[in-house]
PDB file of C-alpha atoms in Angstrom:
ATOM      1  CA  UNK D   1      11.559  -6.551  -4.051  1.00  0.00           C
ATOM      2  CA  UNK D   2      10.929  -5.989  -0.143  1.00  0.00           C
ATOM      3  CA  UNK D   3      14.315  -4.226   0.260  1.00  0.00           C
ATOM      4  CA  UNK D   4      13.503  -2.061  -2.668  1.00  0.00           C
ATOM      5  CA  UNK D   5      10.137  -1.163  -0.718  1.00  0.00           C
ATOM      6  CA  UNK D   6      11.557  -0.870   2.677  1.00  0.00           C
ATOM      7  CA  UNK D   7      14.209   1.633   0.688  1.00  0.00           C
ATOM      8  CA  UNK D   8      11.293   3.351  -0.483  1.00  0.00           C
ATOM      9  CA  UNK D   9       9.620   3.530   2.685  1.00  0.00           C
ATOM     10  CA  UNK D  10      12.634   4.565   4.512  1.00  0.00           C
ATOM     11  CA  UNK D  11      13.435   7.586   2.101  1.00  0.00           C
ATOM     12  CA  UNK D  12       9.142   8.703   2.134  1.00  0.00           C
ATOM     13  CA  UNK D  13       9.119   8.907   5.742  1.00  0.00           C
ATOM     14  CA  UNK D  14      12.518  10.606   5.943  1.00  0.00           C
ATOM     15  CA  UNK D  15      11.213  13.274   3.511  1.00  0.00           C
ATOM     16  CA  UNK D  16       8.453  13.142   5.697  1.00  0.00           C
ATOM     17  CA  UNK D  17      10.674  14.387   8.776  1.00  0.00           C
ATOM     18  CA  UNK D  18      12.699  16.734   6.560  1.00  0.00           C
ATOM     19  CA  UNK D  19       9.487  18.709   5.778  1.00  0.00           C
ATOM     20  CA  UNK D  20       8.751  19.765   9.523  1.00  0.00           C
ATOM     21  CA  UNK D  21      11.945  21.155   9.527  1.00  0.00           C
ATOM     22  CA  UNK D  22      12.352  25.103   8.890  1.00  0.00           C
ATOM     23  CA  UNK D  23      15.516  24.263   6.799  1.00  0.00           C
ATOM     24  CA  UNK D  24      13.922  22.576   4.394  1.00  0.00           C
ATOM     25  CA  UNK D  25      13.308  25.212   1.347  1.00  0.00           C
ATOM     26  CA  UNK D  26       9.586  25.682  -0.069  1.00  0.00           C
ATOM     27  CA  UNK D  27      10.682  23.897  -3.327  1.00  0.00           C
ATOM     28  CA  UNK D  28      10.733  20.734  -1.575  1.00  0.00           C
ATOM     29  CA  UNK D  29       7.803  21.252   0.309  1.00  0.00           C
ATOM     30  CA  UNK D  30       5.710  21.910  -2.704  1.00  0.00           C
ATOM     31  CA  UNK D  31       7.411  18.650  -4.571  1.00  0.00           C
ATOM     32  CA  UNK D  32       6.292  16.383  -1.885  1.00  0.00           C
ATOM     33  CA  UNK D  33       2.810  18.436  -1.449  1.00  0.00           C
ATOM     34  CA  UNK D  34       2.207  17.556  -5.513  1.00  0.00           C
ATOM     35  CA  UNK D  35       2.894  14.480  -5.153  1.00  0.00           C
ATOM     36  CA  UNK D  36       0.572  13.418  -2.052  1.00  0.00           C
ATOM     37  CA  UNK D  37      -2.135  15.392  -3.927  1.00  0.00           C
ATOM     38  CA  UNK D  38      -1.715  13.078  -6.945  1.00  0.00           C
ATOM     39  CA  UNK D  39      -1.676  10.270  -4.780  1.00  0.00           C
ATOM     40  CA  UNK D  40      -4.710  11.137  -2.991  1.00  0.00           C
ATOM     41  CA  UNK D  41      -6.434  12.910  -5.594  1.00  0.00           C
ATOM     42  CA  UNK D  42      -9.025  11.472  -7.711  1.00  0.00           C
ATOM     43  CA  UNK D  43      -7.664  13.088 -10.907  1.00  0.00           C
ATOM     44  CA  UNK D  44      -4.972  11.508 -12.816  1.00  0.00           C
ATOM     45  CA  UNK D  45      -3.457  11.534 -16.497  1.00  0.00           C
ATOM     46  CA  UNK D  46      -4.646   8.019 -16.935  1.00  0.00           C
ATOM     47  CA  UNK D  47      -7.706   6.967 -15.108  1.00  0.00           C
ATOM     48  CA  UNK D  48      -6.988   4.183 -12.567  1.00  0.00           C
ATOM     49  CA  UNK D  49      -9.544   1.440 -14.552  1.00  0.00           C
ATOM     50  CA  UNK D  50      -7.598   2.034 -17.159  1.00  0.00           C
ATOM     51  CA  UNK D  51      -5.707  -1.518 -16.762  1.00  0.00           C
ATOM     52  CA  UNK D  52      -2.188  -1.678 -16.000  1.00  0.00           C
ATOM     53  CA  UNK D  53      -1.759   2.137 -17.072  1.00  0.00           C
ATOM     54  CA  UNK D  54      -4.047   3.366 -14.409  1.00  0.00           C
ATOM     55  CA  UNK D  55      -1.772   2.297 -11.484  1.00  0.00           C
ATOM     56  CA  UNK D  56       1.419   2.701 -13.612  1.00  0.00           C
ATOM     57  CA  UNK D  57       1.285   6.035 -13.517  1.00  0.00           C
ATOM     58  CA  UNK D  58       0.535   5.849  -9.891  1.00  0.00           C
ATOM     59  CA  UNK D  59       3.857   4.368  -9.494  1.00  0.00           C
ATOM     60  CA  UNK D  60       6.271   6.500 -12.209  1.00  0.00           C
ATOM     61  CA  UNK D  61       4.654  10.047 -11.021  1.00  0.00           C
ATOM     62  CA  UNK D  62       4.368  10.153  -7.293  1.00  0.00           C
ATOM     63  CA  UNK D  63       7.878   8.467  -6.324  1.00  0.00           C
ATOM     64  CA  UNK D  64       9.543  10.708  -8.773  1.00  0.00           C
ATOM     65  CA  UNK D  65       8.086  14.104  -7.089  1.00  0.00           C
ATOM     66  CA  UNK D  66       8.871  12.527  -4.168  1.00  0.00           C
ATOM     67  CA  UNK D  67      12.614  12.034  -4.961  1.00  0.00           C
ATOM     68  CA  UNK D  68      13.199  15.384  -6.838  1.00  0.00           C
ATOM     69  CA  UNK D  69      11.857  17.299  -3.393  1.00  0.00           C
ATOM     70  CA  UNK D  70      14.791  14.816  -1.510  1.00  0.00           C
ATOM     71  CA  UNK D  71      17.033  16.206  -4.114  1.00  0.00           C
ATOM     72  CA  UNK D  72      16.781  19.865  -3.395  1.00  0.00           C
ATOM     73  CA  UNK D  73      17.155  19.136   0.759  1.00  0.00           C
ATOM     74  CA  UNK D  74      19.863  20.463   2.700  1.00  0.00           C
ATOM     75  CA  UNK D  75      22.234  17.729   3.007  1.00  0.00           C
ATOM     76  CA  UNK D  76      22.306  17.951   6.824  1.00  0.00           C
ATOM     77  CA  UNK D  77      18.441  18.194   7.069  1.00  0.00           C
ATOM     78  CA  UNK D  78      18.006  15.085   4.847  1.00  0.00           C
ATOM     79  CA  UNK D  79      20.903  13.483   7.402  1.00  0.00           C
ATOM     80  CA  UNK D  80      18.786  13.612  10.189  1.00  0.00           C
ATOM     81  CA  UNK D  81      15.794  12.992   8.798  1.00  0.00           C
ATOM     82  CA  UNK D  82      17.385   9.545   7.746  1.00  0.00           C
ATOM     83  CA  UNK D  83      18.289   8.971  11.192  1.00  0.00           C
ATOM     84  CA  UNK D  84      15.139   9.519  12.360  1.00  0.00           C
ATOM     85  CA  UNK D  85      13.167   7.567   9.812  1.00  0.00           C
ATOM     86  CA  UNK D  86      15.591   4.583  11.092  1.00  0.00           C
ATOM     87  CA  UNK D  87      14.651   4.739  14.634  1.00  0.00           C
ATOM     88  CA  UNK D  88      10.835   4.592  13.343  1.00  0.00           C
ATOM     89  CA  UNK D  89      11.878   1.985  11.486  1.00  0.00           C
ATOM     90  CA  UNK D  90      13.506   0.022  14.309  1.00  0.00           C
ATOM     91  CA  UNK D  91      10.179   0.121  16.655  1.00  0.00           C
ATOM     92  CA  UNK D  92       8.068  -0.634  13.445  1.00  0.00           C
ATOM     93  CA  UNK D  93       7.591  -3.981  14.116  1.00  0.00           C
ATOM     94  CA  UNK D  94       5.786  -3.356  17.491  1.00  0.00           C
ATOM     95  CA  UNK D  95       3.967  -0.539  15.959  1.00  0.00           C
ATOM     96  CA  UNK D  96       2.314  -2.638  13.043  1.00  0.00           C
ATOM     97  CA  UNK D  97       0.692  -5.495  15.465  1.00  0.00           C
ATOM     98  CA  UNK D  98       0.335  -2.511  17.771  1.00  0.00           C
ATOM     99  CA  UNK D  99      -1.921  -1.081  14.926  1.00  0.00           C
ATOM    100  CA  UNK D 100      -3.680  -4.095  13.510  1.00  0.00           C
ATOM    101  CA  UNK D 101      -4.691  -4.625  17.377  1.00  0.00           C
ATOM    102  CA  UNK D 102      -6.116  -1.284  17.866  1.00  0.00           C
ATOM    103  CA  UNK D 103      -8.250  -1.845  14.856  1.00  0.00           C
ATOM    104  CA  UNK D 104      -9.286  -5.158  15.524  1.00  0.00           C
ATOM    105  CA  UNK D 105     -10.632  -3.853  18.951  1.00  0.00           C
ATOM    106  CA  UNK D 106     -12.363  -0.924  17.504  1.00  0.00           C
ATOM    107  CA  UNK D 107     -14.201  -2.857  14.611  1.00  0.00           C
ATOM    108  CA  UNK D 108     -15.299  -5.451  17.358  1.00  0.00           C
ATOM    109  CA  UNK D 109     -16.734  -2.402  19.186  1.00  0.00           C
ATOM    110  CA  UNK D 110     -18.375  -1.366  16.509  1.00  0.00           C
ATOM    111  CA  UNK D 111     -20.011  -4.337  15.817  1.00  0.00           C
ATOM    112  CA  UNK D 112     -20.884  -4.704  19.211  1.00  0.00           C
ATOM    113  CA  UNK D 113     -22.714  -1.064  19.134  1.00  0.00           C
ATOM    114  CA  UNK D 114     -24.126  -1.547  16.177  1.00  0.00           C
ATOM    115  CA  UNK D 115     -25.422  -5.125  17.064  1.00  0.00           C
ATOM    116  CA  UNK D 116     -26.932  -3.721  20.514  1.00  0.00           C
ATOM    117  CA  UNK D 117     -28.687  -0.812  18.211  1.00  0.00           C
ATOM    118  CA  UNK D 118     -30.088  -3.306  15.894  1.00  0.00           C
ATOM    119  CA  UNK D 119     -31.434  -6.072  18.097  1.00  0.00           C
ATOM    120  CA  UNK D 120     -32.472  -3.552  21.190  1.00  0.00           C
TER     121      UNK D 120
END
């Protein structure tokens, strides 16, 4: 299961690199635009209460868009947007406690302000 999500997230963030690039044709950009929408999106065919079927079309929907747009990429833009979605992935491991850090420190910050503004 993790190396089928790490595939995933390798492949979404490559697509992600592929899309800056001026090679990459509007078909694809649209695909992957869709499919972030419907991710985002409030709307969906089945409502996300809905149990089970809510997030299961979640997961069908978006990852297909998001593979038909990695379908119609040039094979050398999707090459080098692999090889830069690996080097991400190399430094991800200092990035994520990086991250979780950063936020810490800001919600303690926060607290702190909003503490001072409450009791002062």
């Amino acid at each position: 299961m993790i190396t089928r999500v790490r595939a995933v997230w390798r492949d979404a963030l490559a697509l992600l690199f592929a899309l800056n690039d001026r090679r990459t044709p509007a078909g694809a950009k649209l695909m992957a635009a869709l499919a972030l929408a419907y991710a985002l999106l409030p709307l969906d065919l089945l409502p996300d209460l809905t149990p089970v079927l809510g997030v299961a079309d979640d997961i069908l929907i978006v990852p297909t868009l998001l593979a038909l747009a990695a379908r119609t990429l040039p094979a050398p833009v999707l090459a080098q947007a692999q090889t830069r979605s690996l080097s991400v992935q190399r430094r991800l491991p200092w990035l994520i406690p990086g991250a979780v850090l950063g936020a810490l420190t800001l919600l303690s910050l926060l607290g702190w302000a909003v503490w001072q503004a409450v009791s002062g």
